[in-house]
Amino acid sequence: MEGESVQALAIEARGITKRFPGVVANDNVHLEVRHGEVHALLGENGAGKTTLMNILAGLYQPDAGEVRVDGRPLHFGSPRDSIAAGIGVIHQHLQFVEVFTVAENLALGERARGVALDLRALEAEIVRLAGRYGWRLDPRARIWQLCVGDRQRVGILKALYHGAEVLILDEPTAVLTPQEARQLAGTLRMMAASGKAVIYISHKLREVLEVA
């Protein structure tokens, strides 16, 4: 309507096509996700959901099409470009340095860029971020000491710490207990209510209907 401002989409995929030898994984895919919503990508294994996620994460480059963030067309040459654009990906199989603490794992990316960090300040920031979503997470705990649910929370916190406004979760309940899955659903709704855009990748229709 004339005189009304239209908020740009948090993230948008236009005409994304990705081919691998002998298979077309994504064929002219369009996706629109807004701030403040949980948007589901639903489909069976092999449907191309993870391929699209890896394109948004900067792990793959599309053969055709473009990605836009807040209305701006962007090219992701690497995961670092995607993170800089405010996209955080929480993979199904999380990778951490098991003998490092929660805080040390979050600091790894900063150290790789040569940024000096105050570890105590980072620990305080982790407690603050975790508290926002009702989590009790010890920033000095070593990753190997954590249950699967807490490890996933560390992955989410890492994305938030690096400034993610769009969070992409790939089959996030695959290794969670039913109680942990319910807690995650509540967390994602809180994130959406605060203005984050959440992309929830799953093949479980019941979960999608509850969360998205």
XYZ file of N, CA, C and O in Angstrom:
848
model
N 0.846 -1.182 0.000
C 0.000 0.000 0.000
C 0.884 1.235 0.000
O 1.902 1.272 0.688
N 0.460 2.275 -0.733
C 1.267 3.480 -0.832
C 1.436 4.123 0.532
O 0.493 4.238 1.309
N 2.669 4.518 0.832
C 2.955 5.172 2.104
C 3.400 4.227 3.184
O 3.854 4.635 4.234
N 3.254 2.895 2.960
C 3.696 1.908 3.941
C 5.058 1.373 3.534
O 5.330 1.118 2.372
N 5.946 1.192 4.517
C 7.250 0.604 4.240
C 7.147 -0.912 4.294
O 6.409 -1.465 5.102
N 7.856 -1.578 3.422
C 7.862 -3.031 3.370
C 9.208 -3.515 3.876
O 10.258 -3.159 3.324
N 9.185 -4.308 4.940
C 10.426 -4.808 5.508
C 11.058 -5.815 4.563
O 10.390 -6.685 4.005
N 12.361 -5.686 4.368
C 13.071 -6.627 3.502
C 13.038 -8.018 4.120
O 12.989 -8.180 5.345
N 13.051 -9.012 3.272
C 13.114 -10.389 3.747
C 14.434 -10.629 4.468
O 15.481 -10.105 4.067
N 14.393 -11.422 5.530
C 15.626 -11.733 6.261
C 16.607 -12.443 5.346
O 17.798 -12.114 5.300
N 16.113 -13.428 4.613
C 16.950 -14.151 3.648
C 16.056 -14.654 2.529
O 14.896 -15.018 2.749
N 16.606 -14.638 1.338
C 15.836 -15.010 0.159
C 16.743 -15.768 -0.811
O 17.884 -15.382 -1.043
N 16.225 -16.857 -1.345
C 16.910 -17.596 -2.401
C 16.073 -17.481 -3.664
O 14.857 -17.712 -3.632
N 16.719 -17.112 -4.754
C 16.012 -16.935 -6.025
C 16.613 -17.846 -7.098
O 17.772 -17.701 -7.462
N 15.818 -18.773 -7.563
C 16.221 -19.616 -8.679
C 17.469 -20.436 -8.439
O 18.265 -20.664 -9.357
N 17.642 -20.935 -7.207
C 18.864 -21.679 -6.881
C 18.860 -23.053 -7.559
O 17.934 -23.847 -7.396
N 19.917 -23.303 -8.300
C 20.123 -24.607 -8.921
C 21.521 -25.103 -8.563
O 22.489 -24.346 -8.616
N 21.594 -26.358 -8.157
C 22.877 -26.967 -7.829
C 22.919 -28.387 -8.381
O 22.045 -29.213 -8.077
N 23.931 -28.644 -9.192
C 24.094 -29.962 -9.797
C 25.352 -30.638 -9.270
O 26.368 -29.985 -9.048
N 25.251 -31.938 -9.094
C 26.394 -32.790 -8.830
C 26.436 -33.844 -9.935
O 25.443 -34.033 -10.644
N 27.550 -34.524 -10.111
C 27.623 -35.526 -11.182
C 26.472 -36.533 -11.104
O 26.313 -37.241 -10.113
N 25.616 -36.531 -12.132
C 24.530 -37.497 -12.211
C 23.265 -37.117 -11.473
O 22.286 -37.869 -11.500
N 23.231 -35.957 -10.809
C 22.033 -35.587 -10.050
C 21.895 -34.067 -9.970
O 22.891 -33.342 -9.896
N 20.648 -33.598 -10.030
C 20.337 -32.193 -9.779
C 19.771 -32.118 -8.366
O 18.651 -32.575 -8.111
N 20.538 -31.579 -7.443
C 20.120 -31.554 -6.036
C 19.082 -30.473 -5.771
O 18.127 -30.687 -5.020
N 19.283 -29.290 -6.350
C 18.321 -28.182 -6.259
C 18.013 -27.710 -7.669
O 18.925 -27.451 -8.453
N 16.736 -27.598 -7.991
C 16.316 -27.227 -9.339
C 15.418 -25.991 -9.279
O 14.230 -26.089 -8.973
N 16.026 -24.812 -9.504
C 15.277 -23.559 -9.555
C 14.473 -23.328 -8.266
O 13.272 -23.090 -8.289
N 15.156 -23.387 -7.145
C 14.522 -23.279 -5.828
C 14.354 -21.819 -5.428
O 15.274 -21.006 -5.564
N 13.167 -21.496 -4.919
C 12.893 -20.173 -4.373
C 12.547 -20.322 -2.892
O 11.817 -21.237 -2.505
N 13.053 -19.421 -2.078
C 12.803 -19.461 -0.636
C 12.736 -18.043 -0.109
O 13.574 -17.204 -0.453
N 11.729 -17.756 0.709
C 11.596 -16.456 1.357
C 11.363 -16.669 2.843
O 10.439 -17.377 3.238
N 12.215 -16.070 3.662
C 12.094 -16.194 5.119
C 12.120 -14.799 5.724
O 12.999 -13.996 5.401
N 11.172 -14.524 6.599
C 11.034 -13.205 7.200
C 11.573 -13.177 8.626
O 11.631 -14.204 9.296
N 11.929 -12.008 9.070
C 12.284 -11.832 10.473
C 11.067 -12.173 11.332
O 9.928 -11.858 10.983
N 11.325 -12.838 12.458
C 10.244 -13.122 13.393
C 9.445 -14.365 13.075
O 8.329 -14.520 13.584
N 9.966 -15.248 12.228
C 9.237 -16.474 11.940
C 10.162 -17.685 11.962
O 11.370 -17.568 11.752
N 9.555 -18.839 12.250
C 10.229 -20.125 12.103
C 9.701 -20.736 10.814
O 8.513 -21.028 10.691
N 10.577 -20.896 9.846
C 10.197 -21.364 8.514
C 10.760 -22.762 8.319
O 11.961 -22.985 8.484
N 9.900 -23.721 7.988
C 10.328 -25.107 7.863
C 10.680 -25.461 6.424
O 10.018 -25.026 5.483
N 11.748 -26.241 6.279
C 12.048 -26.944 5.030
C 11.782 -28.411 5.303
O 12.508 -29.057 6.049
N 10.715 -28.927 4.702
C 10.238 -30.272 5.007
C 10.419 -31.172 3.788
O 10.074 -30.786 2.674
N 10.975 -32.352 4.000
C 11.115 -33.284 2.892
C 11.885 -34.514 3.315
O 12.596 -34.515 4.325
N 11.753 -35.556 2.522
C 12.445 -36.804 2.819
C 13.951 -36.650 2.602
O 14.412 -35.693 1.970
N 14.711 -37.594 3.115
C 16.147 -37.608 2.873
C 16.409 -37.661 1.368
O 15.768 -38.423 0.639
N 17.319 -36.835 0.905
C 17.616 -36.779 -0.516
C 16.815 -35.747 -1.281
O 16.973 -35.608 -2.503
N 15.965 -34.995 -0.578
C 15.125 -34.002 -1.260
C 15.889 -32.742 -1.641
O 15.381 -31.928 -2.416
N 17.088 -32.548 -1.097
C 17.877 -31.366 -1.427
C 17.893 -30.300 -0.353
O 18.441 -29.210 -0.557
N 17.328 -30.608 0.816
C 17.253 -29.614 1.897
C 18.641 -29.210 2.369
O 18.944 -28.022 2.511
N 19.492 -30.198 2.636
C 20.820 -29.902 3.170
C 21.685 -29.217 2.127
O 22.515 -28.361 2.466
N 21.504 -29.557 0.852
C 22.257 -28.870 -0.196
C 21.935 -27.383 -0.195
O 22.834 -26.533 -0.267
N 20.651 -27.045 -0.100
C 20.265 -25.640 -0.048
C 20.851 -24.963 1.181
O 21.358 -23.835 1.102
N 20.820 -25.652 2.328
C 21.396 -25.097 3.544
C 22.885 -24.827 3.359
O 23.399 -23.780 3.769
N 23.590 -25.750 2.721
C 25.026 -25.570 2.524
C 25.341 -24.418 1.575
O 26.403 -23.797 1.690
N 24.440 -24.125 0.673
C 24.605 -22.945 -0.174
C 24.436 -21.679 0.658
O 25.226 -20.728 0.563
N 23.412 -21.644 1.508
C 23.197 -20.482 2.370
C 24.333 -20.328 3.373
O 24.608 -19.216 3.835
N 24.993 -21.437 3.702
C 26.097 -21.401 4.663
C 27.437 -21.075 4.011
O 28.441 -20.937 4.708
N 27.467 -20.976 2.672
C 28.711 -20.666 1.991
C 29.603 -21.863 1.749
O 30.741 -21.705 1.301
N 29.101 -23.071 2.026
C 29.895 -24.284 1.791
C 29.870 -24.692 0.321
O 30.833 -25.250 -0.191
N 28.747 -24.444 -0.352
C 28.621 -24.692 -1.782
C 28.302 -23.368 -2.478
O 27.678 -22.475 -1.882
N 28.671 -23.277 -3.737
C 28.253 -22.156 -4.568
C 27.221 -22.675 -5.569
O 27.419 -23.749 -6.167
N 26.117 -21.958 -5.763
C 25.089 -22.438 -6.692
C 25.561 -22.343 -8.139
O 26.384 -21.495 -8.483
N 25.025 -23.220 -8.972
C 25.301 -23.148 -10.404
C 24.463 -22.059 -11.073
O 24.829 -21.550 -12.134
N 23.342 -21.718 -10.462
C 22.486 -20.643 -10.962
C 21.694 -20.078 -9.789
O 21.506 -20.748 -8.773
N 21.248 -18.835 -9.939
C 20.437 -18.197 -8.907
C 21.260 -17.329 -7.982
O 22.484 -17.208 -8.126
N 20.576 -16.685 -7.012
C 21.262 -15.789 -6.092
C 20.632 -15.856 -4.710
O 19.478 -16.265 -4.544
N 21.411 -15.438 -3.724
C 20.961 -15.340 -2.339
C 20.937 -13.872 -1.952
O 21.876 -13.130 -2.251
N 19.863 -13.453 -1.287
C 19.750 -12.082 -0.802
C 19.547 -12.096 0.710
O 18.795 -12.922 1.236
N 20.204 -11.190 1.390
C 20.049 -11.017 2.834
C 19.608 -9.585 3.078
O 20.284 -8.640 2.661
N 18.450 -9.448 3.721
C 17.867 -8.111 3.944
C 17.805 -7.315 2.641
O 18.072 -6.114 2.611
N 17.462 -8.013 1.566
C 17.268 -7.368 0.279
C 18.518 -7.175 -0.557
O 18.435 -6.759 -1.710
N 19.695 -7.477 -0.004
C 20.950 -7.267 -0.725
C 21.442 -8.576 -1.333
O 21.615 -9.561 -0.622
N 21.694 -8.606 -2.635
C 22.266 -9.810 -3.237
C 23.700 -10.011 -2.770
O 24.503 -9.076 -2.774
N 24.016 -11.223 -2.321
C 25.344 -11.516 -1.792
C 25.900 -12.783 -2.422
O 25.153 -13.704 -2.779
N 27.209 -12.830 -2.545
C 27.891 -14.042 -2.988
C 28.735 -14.563 -1.836
O 29.566 -13.841 -1.289
N 28.489 -15.801 -1.445
C 29.227 -16.409 -0.355
C 30.330 -17.294 -0.928
O 30.073 -18.381 -1.436
N 31.560 -16.832 -0.833
C 32.678 -17.628 -1.307
C 33.168 -18.626 -0.277
O 33.906 -19.554 -0.602
N 32.734 -18.438 0.982
C 33.167 -19.324 2.055
C 32.197 -19.173 3.225
O 31.412 -18.219 3.275
N 32.242 -20.094 4.205
C 31.392 -19.949 5.385
C 31.618 -18.631 6.122
O 30.696 -18.085 6.726
N 32.831 -18.105 6.072
C 33.105 -16.835 6.753
C 32.253 -15.709 6.173
O 31.793 -14.825 6.901
N 32.023 -15.726 4.865
C 31.176 -14.711 4.242
C 29.743 -14.819 4.739
O 29.071 -13.814 4.974
N 29.272 -16.052 4.878
C 27.913 -16.276 5.360
C 27.757 -15.805 6.801
O 26.771 -15.142 7.155
N 28.730 -16.110 7.638
C 28.697 -15.660 9.037
C 28.714 -14.138 9.112
O 27.968 -13.522 9.883
N 29.540 -13.503 8.278
C 29.617 -12.043 8.272
C 28.298 -11.407 7.851
O 27.985 -10.276 8.242
N 27.501 -12.144 7.062
C 26.199 -11.637 6.620
C 25.108 -11.874 7.658
O 23.951 -11.509 7.434
N 25.462 -12.497 8.798
C 24.494 -12.701 9.870
C 23.747 -14.014 9.798
O 22.654 -14.142 10.348
N 24.344 -15.013 9.125
C 23.715 -16.325 9.015
C 24.486 -17.317 9.888
O 25.698 -17.450 9.764
N 23.774 -18.000 10.760
C 24.387 -19.013 11.613
C 23.791 -20.377 11.330
O 22.563 -20.518 11.305
N 24.632 -21.361 11.101
C 24.176 -22.713 10.771
C 24.545 -23.668 11.897
O 25.699 -23.709 12.323
N 23.554 -24.414 12.367
C 23.786 -25.424 13.391
C 23.579 -26.777 12.721
O 22.449 -27.183 12.435
N 24.684 -27.438 12.425
C 24.628 -28.684 11.673
C 24.146 -29.833 12.553
O 24.217 -29.788 13.785
N 23.661 -30.871 11.895
C 23.187 -32.048 12.625
C 24.315 -32.688 13.417
O 24.132 -33.093 14.560
N 25.495 -32.756 12.819
C 26.655 -33.331 13.502
C 27.589 -32.191 13.887
O 28.336 -31.668 13.059
N 27.505 -31.790 15.136
C 28.260 -30.638 15.616
C 29.733 -31.000 15.779
O 30.066 -32.108 16.212
N 30.573 -30.055 15.438
C 32.011 -30.282 15.547
C 32.621 -29.266 16.507
O 32.549 -28.059 16.264
N 33.189 -29.784 17.583
C 33.854 -28.953 18.570
C 35.210 -29.576 18.895
O 35.462 -30.746 18.585
N 36.064 -28.810 19.546
C 37.282 -29.364 20.134
C 36.889 -29.881 21.514
O 36.632 -29.100 22.437
N 36.815 -31.193 21.638
C 36.209 -31.819 22.815
C 36.901 -31.442 24.118
O 36.249 -31.335 25.160
N 38.224 -31.252 24.085
C 38.942 -31.002 25.336
C 38.936 -29.515 25.702
O 39.395 -29.158 26.787
N 38.429 -28.668 24.837
C 38.332 -27.241 25.131
C 37.038 -26.962 25.875
O 36.068 -27.710 25.805
N 37.020 -25.836 26.577
C 35.812 -25.418 27.268
C 34.817 -24.815 26.275
O 35.141 -24.553 25.110
N 33.598 -24.574 26.766
C 32.585 -23.902 25.949
C 33.116 -22.561 25.456
O 33.050 -22.237 24.259
N 33.669 -21.763 26.367
C 34.177 -20.444 25.992
C 35.327 -20.543 24.999
O 35.404 -19.756 24.046
N 36.201 -21.492 25.202
C 37.349 -21.637 24.300
C 36.896 -22.021 22.893
O 37.461 -21.561 21.896
N 35.858 -22.834 22.791
C 35.341 -23.198 21.473
C 34.721 -21.993 20.775
O 34.886 -21.822 19.569
N 34.034 -21.145 21.509
C 33.468 -19.938 20.906
C 34.554 -18.965 20.492
O 34.385 -18.194 19.542
N 35.692 -19.006 21.188
C 36.773 -18.063 20.901
C 37.615 -18.475 19.706
O 38.388 -17.654 19.190
N 37.473 -19.709 19.236
C 38.364 -20.218 18.195
C 38.352 -19.356 16.946
O 39.390 -19.035 16.382
N 37.171 -18.964 16.482
C 37.090 -18.167 15.272
C 37.751 -16.814 15.420
O 38.385 -16.298 14.489
N 37.626 -16.218 16.599
C 38.239 -14.916 16.834
C 39.766 -15.035 16.846
O 40.462 -14.192 16.298
N 40.262 -16.100 17.450
C 41.714 -16.275 17.509
C 42.295 -16.499 16.112
O 43.394 -16.054 15.809
N 41.513 -17.193 15.264
C 41.995 -17.423 13.901
C 42.138 -16.111 13.144
O 42.952 -16.003 12.228
N 41.361 -15.100 13.528
C 41.444 -13.794 12.863
C 42.428 -12.861 13.563
O 42.553 -11.699 13.203
N 43.100 -13.389 14.584
C 44.094 -12.574 15.277
C 43.507 -11.571 16.245
O 44.154 -10.590 16.605
N 42.259 -11.809 16.681
C 41.609 -10.892 17.612
C 41.936 -11.302 19.046
O 41.747 -12.457 19.432
N 42.432 -10.359 19.838
C 42.723 -10.632 21.243
C 41.408 -10.644 22.034
O 40.569 -9.766 21.873
N 41.245 -11.653 22.877
C 39.996 -11.811 23.607
C 40.236 -11.831 25.110
O 41.242 -12.345 25.579
N 39.285 -11.264 25.826
C 39.233 -11.377 27.269
C 38.339 -12.577 27.565
O 37.113 -12.497 27.417
N 38.940 -13.706 27.950
C 38.177 -14.933 28.123
C 37.140 -14.795 29.229
O 36.030 -15.342 29.115
N 37.461 -14.051 30.279
C 36.490 -13.866 31.360
C 35.272 -13.093 30.862
O 34.126 -13.412 31.226
N 35.511 -12.083 30.033
C 34.400 -11.317 29.473
C 33.547 -12.201 28.560
O 32.313 -12.095 28.540
N 34.210 -13.081 27.808
C 33.473 -14.005 26.943
C 32.634 -14.965 27.777
O 31.487 -15.253 27.431
N 33.190 -15.448 28.882
C 32.422 -16.339 29.760
C 31.180 -15.639 30.292
O 30.092 -16.227 30.346
N 31.320 -14.384 30.652
C 30.169 -13.617 31.142
C 29.129 -13.436 30.040
O 27.916 -13.489 30.292
N 29.580 -13.225 28.806
C 28.657 -13.065 27.684
C 27.912 -14.365 27.400
O 26.717 -14.348 27.083
N 28.588 -15.484 27.556
C 27.935 -16.782 27.358
C 26.831 -16.972 28.391
O 25.723 -17.408 28.066
N 27.121 -16.650 29.651
C 26.111 -16.768 30.708
C 24.922 -15.864 30.406
O 23.758 -16.239 30.579
N 25.204 -14.658 29.902
C 24.130 -13.710 29.581
C 23.259 -14.229 28.444
O 22.024 -14.223 28.529
N 23.885 -14.702 27.378
C 23.127 -15.211 26.240
C 22.322 -16.451 26.618
O 21.156 -16.592 26.234
N 22.948 -17.350 27.371
C 22.244 -18.559 27.794
C 21.055 -18.216 28.684
O 19.969 -18.789 28.543
N 21.247 -17.266 29.584
C 20.177 -16.868 30.486
C 18.981 -16.277 29.764
O 17.841 -16.401 30.223
N 19.223 -15.651 28.625
C 18.124 -15.059 27.841
C 17.112 -16.124 27.437
O 15.917 -15.854 27.301
N 17.584 -17.356 27.249
C 16.693 -18.437 26.815
C 16.462 -19.477 27.908
O 16.015 -20.584 27.629
N 16.816 -19.118 29.137
C 16.553 -19.996 30.263
C 17.482 -21.180 30.374
O 17.151 -22.181 31.019
N 18.649 -21.075 29.752
C 19.614 -22.177 29.808
C 20.592 -21.964 30.959
O 21.011 -20.844 31.238
N 20.985 -23.055 31.578
C 22.066 -23.032 32.563
C 23.243 -23.760 31.941
O 23.233 -24.987 31.822
N 24.233 -23.000 31.533
C 25.362 -23.563 30.810
C 26.651 -22.990 31.385
O 26.832 -21.769 31.420
N 27.515 -23.869 31.852
C 28.781 -23.449 32.452
C 29.791 -23.165 31.338
O 30.192 -24.089 30.613
N 30.226 -21.912 31.161
C 31.166 -21.606 30.075
C 32.534 -22.246 30.260
O 33.307 -22.330 29.306
N 32.817 -22.727 31.478
C 34.105 -23.377 31.729
C 34.031 -24.893 31.623
O 35.054 -25.568 31.789
N 32.846 -25.421 31.353
C 32.715 -26.869 31.172
C 33.377 -27.280 29.864
O 33.323 -26.560 28.864
N 34.018 -28.439 29.875
C 34.629 -28.948 28.652
C 33.565 -29.676 27.824
O 32.646 -30.278 28.373
N 33.708 -29.584 26.507
C 32.672 -30.096 25.619
C 32.386 -31.570 25.889
O 31.225 -32.007 25.881
N 33.413 -32.352 26.167
C 33.193 -33.782 26.375
C 32.336 -34.061 27.605
O 31.752 -35.156 27.732
N 32.223 -33.099 28.495
C 31.427 -33.271 29.702
C 29.938 -33.006 29.482
O 29.128 -33.298 30.355
N 29.565 -32.449 28.326
C 28.195 -31.993 28.096
C 27.328 -33.071 27.456
O 27.799 -33.874 26.652
N 26.040 -33.055 27.786
C 25.086 -33.923 27.116
C 24.830 -33.388 25.705
O 25.223 -32.265 25.361
N 24.154 -34.177 24.889
C 23.922 -33.796 23.497
C 23.121 -32.502 23.404
O 23.408 -31.623 22.582
N 22.107 -32.356 24.259
C 21.292 -31.148 24.232
C 22.101 -29.897 24.526
O 21.930 -28.856 23.873
N 23.003 -29.987 25.506
C 23.836 -28.829 25.843
C 24.843 -28.538 24.730
O 25.176 -27.379 24.472
N 25.331 -29.569 24.070
C 26.240 -29.332 22.945
C 25.528 -28.551 21.835
O 26.109 -27.664 21.215
N 24.291 -28.913 21.594
C 23.525 -28.181 20.587
C 23.332 -26.719 21.013
O 23.428 -25.804 20.186
N 23.095 -26.501 22.289
C 22.964 -25.128 22.782
C 24.252 -24.344 22.568
O 24.218 -23.156 22.249
N 25.391 -25.015 22.739
C 26.664 -24.351 22.477
C 26.746 -23.942 21.007
O 27.198 -22.839 20.676
N 26.280 -24.812 20.109
C 26.270 -24.468 18.695
C 25.398 -23.257 18.405
O 25.778 -22.376 17.618
N 24.237 -23.190 19.044
C 23.349 -22.044 18.862
C 23.980 -20.787 19.445
O 23.952 -19.711 18.831
N 24.574 -20.909 20.643
C 25.225 -19.759 21.270
C 26.378 -19.237 20.415
O 26.591 -18.022 20.320
N 27.102 -20.149 19.780
C 28.211 -19.720 18.928
C 27.696 -18.873 17.777
O 28.280 -17.840 17.430
N 26.572 -19.302 17.178
C 25.982 -18.524 16.090
C 25.522 -17.159 16.593
O 25.761 -16.127 15.949
N 24.876 -17.122 17.748
C 24.396 -15.854 18.305
C 25.562 -14.942 18.676
O 25.502 -13.723 18.453
N 26.606 -15.520 19.232
C 27.772 -14.732 19.618
C 28.402 -14.046 18.412
O 28.905 -12.924 18.507
N 28.351 -14.710 17.261
C 28.921 -14.135 16.044
C 27.911 -13.258 15.291
O 28.157 -12.888 14.143
N 26.793 -12.942 15.949
C 25.878 -11.955 15.395
C 24.823 -12.489 14.457
O 24.273 -11.722 13.645
N 24.475 -13.759 14.552
C 23.497 -14.339 13.628
C 22.112 -13.739 13.839
O 21.612 -13.679 14.957
N 21.490 -13.303 12.742
C 20.093 -12.886 12.731
C 19.231 -13.929 12.034
O 18.019 -13.925 12.178
N 19.867 -14.792 11.262
C 19.204 -15.928 10.620
C 19.869 -17.196 11.144
O 21.087 -17.348 11.038
N 19.079 -18.093 11.732
C 19.616 -19.354 12.236
C 19.040 -20.509 11.434
O 17.818 -20.577 11.238
N 19.902 -21.375 10.956
C 19.500 -22.539 10.166
C 19.866 -23.790 10.949
O 21.029 -23.999 11.289
N 18.869 -24.617 11.238
C 19.096 -25.840 12.013
C 18.754 -27.041 11.155
O 17.624 -27.171 10.661
N 19.726 -27.923 10.977
C 19.576 -29.097 10.119
C 19.232 -30.313 10.967
O 20.062 -30.781 11.749
N 18.001 -30.818 10.816
C 17.527 -31.987 11.575
C 17.920 -31.862 13.047
O 18.595 -32.736 13.619
N 17.489 -30.796 13.715
C 18.016 -30.509 15.056
C 17.593 -31.480 16.137
O 18.228 -31.527 17.196
N 16.526 -32.257 15.926
C 16.070 -33.162 16.995
C 16.509 -34.603 16.772
O 16.113 -35.485 17.529
N 17.345 -34.829 15.760
C 17.708 -36.209 15.416
C 18.344 -36.958 16.574
O 18.160 -38.177 16.707
N 19.091 -36.251 17.412
C 19.805 -36.919 18.512
C 19.331 -36.436 19.880
O 19.980 -36.700 20.891
N 18.174 -35.751 19.920
C 17.666 -35.225 21.183
C 16.615 -36.150 21.788
O 15.925 -36.883 21.078
N 16.498 -36.107 23.112
C 15.399 -36.785 23.776
C 14.115 -36.005 23.522
O 14.157 -34.829 23.144
N 12.934 -36.629 23.721
C 11.677 -35.891 23.531
C 11.602 -34.615 24.372
O 11.113 -33.580 23.890
N 12.094 -34.662 25.610
C 12.066 -33.472 26.451
C 12.979 -32.388 25.879
O 12.606 -31.207 25.832
N 14.174 -32.764 25.421
C 15.086 -31.793 24.832
C 14.494 -31.197 23.555
O 14.664 -30.009 23.285
N 13.777 -32.020 22.784
C 13.147 -31.527 21.559
C 12.073 -30.492 21.879
O 11.958 -29.469 21.185
N 11.300 -30.737 22.930
C 10.274 -29.759 23.332
C 10.914 -28.460 23.804
O 10.422 -27.360 23.507
N 12.014 -28.576 24.551
C 12.712 -27.380 25.011
C 13.272 -26.589 23.834
O 13.205 -25.347 23.818
N 13.793 -27.291 22.843
C 14.308 -26.608 21.662
C 13.200 -25.869 20.937
O 13.386 -24.724 20.507
N 12.044 -26.486 20.801
C 10.923 -25.833 20.127
C 10.564 -24.524 20.825
O 10.323 -23.500 20.171
N 10.532 -24.552 22.166
C 10.246 -23.325 22.910
C 11.295 -22.259 22.692
O 10.981 -21.077 22.550
N 12.563 -22.681 22.645
C 13.656 -21.735 22.405
C 13.530 -21.081 21.037
O 13.696 -19.866 20.896
N 13.218 -21.869 20.011
C 13.102 -21.323 18.660
C 11.949 -20.332 18.553
O 12.064 -19.316 17.858
N 10.860 -20.616 19.258
C 9.742 -19.662 19.251
C 10.146 -18.354 19.936
O 9.761 -17.257 19.509
N 10.939 -18.449 21.006
C 11.431 -17.244 21.675
C 12.343 -16.443 20.749
O 12.273 -15.203 20.705
N 13.191 -17.125 20.012
C 14.092 -16.445 19.088
C 13.315 -15.716 18.003
O 13.629 -14.579 17.646
N 12.301 -16.386 17.462
C 11.473 -15.745 16.446
C 10.755 -14.530 17.024
O 10.670 -13.477 16.379
N 10.258 -14.663 18.266
C 9.559 -13.542 18.896
C 10.475 -12.345 19.096
O 10.014 -11.194 19.132
N 11.778 -12.580 19.203
C 12.735 -11.482 19.383
C 13.200 -10.899 18.049
O 14.036 -9.998 18.032
N 12.674 -11.442 16.932
C 13.000 -10.885 15.629
C 13.963 -11.701 14.789
O 14.257 -11.333 13.648
N 14.450 -12.809 15.332
C 15.331 -13.668 14.550
C 14.514 -14.401 13.473
O 13.318 -14.624 13.629
N 15.171 -14.770 12.404
C 14.587 -15.652 11.399
C 15.190 -17.033 11.587
O 16.409 -17.175 11.689
N 14.344 -18.046 11.660
C 14.800 -19.406 11.912
C 14.349 -20.304 10.767
O 13.171 -20.302 10.394
N 15.290 -21.050 10.203
C 14.975 -22.055 9.191
C 15.165 -23.424 9.837
O 16.253 -23.755 10.310
N 14.092 -24.191 9.857
C 14.055 -25.476 10.561
C 13.960 -26.586 9.518
O 12.933 -26.744 8.866
N 15.039 -27.340 9.356
C 15.086 -28.392 8.341
C 14.758 -29.731 8.993
O 15.380 -30.127 9.984
N 13.757 -30.428 8.440
C 13.322 -31.675 9.062
C 12.585 -32.546 8.048
O 12.143 -32.069 7.003
N 12.459 -33.821 8.374
C 11.582 -34.708 7.615
C 10.445 -35.209 8.516
O 9.684 -36.086 8.125
N 10.315 -34.597 9.700
C 9.312 -35.027 10.674
C 8.153 -34.038 10.669
O 8.243 -32.931 11.216
N 7.026 -34.433 10.062
C 5.891 -33.532 9.891
C 5.323 -33.074 11.224
O 4.968 -31.902 11.390
N 5.243 -33.963 12.205
C 4.667 -33.590 13.496
C 5.465 -32.443 14.139
O 4.879 -31.491 14.649
N 6.776 -32.551 14.097
C 7.606 -31.483 14.679
C 7.425 -30.162 13.940
O 7.328 -29.103 14.549
N 7.352 -30.246 12.630
C 7.194 -29.034 11.830
C 5.895 -28.319 12.195
O 5.860 -27.094 12.341
N 4.821 -29.078 12.344
C 3.532 -28.473 12.677
C 3.567 -27.836 14.054
O 2.865 -26.855 14.315
N 4.385 -28.349 14.964
C 4.489 -27.792 16.302
C 5.341 -26.534 16.337
O 5.083 -25.622 17.130
N 6.363 -26.473 15.500
C 7.393 -25.437 15.632
C 7.229 -24.316 14.624
O 7.369 -23.146 14.957
N 6.947 -24.665 13.372
C 7.030 -23.677 12.282
C 5.730 -22.873 12.166
O 4.671 -23.334 12.584
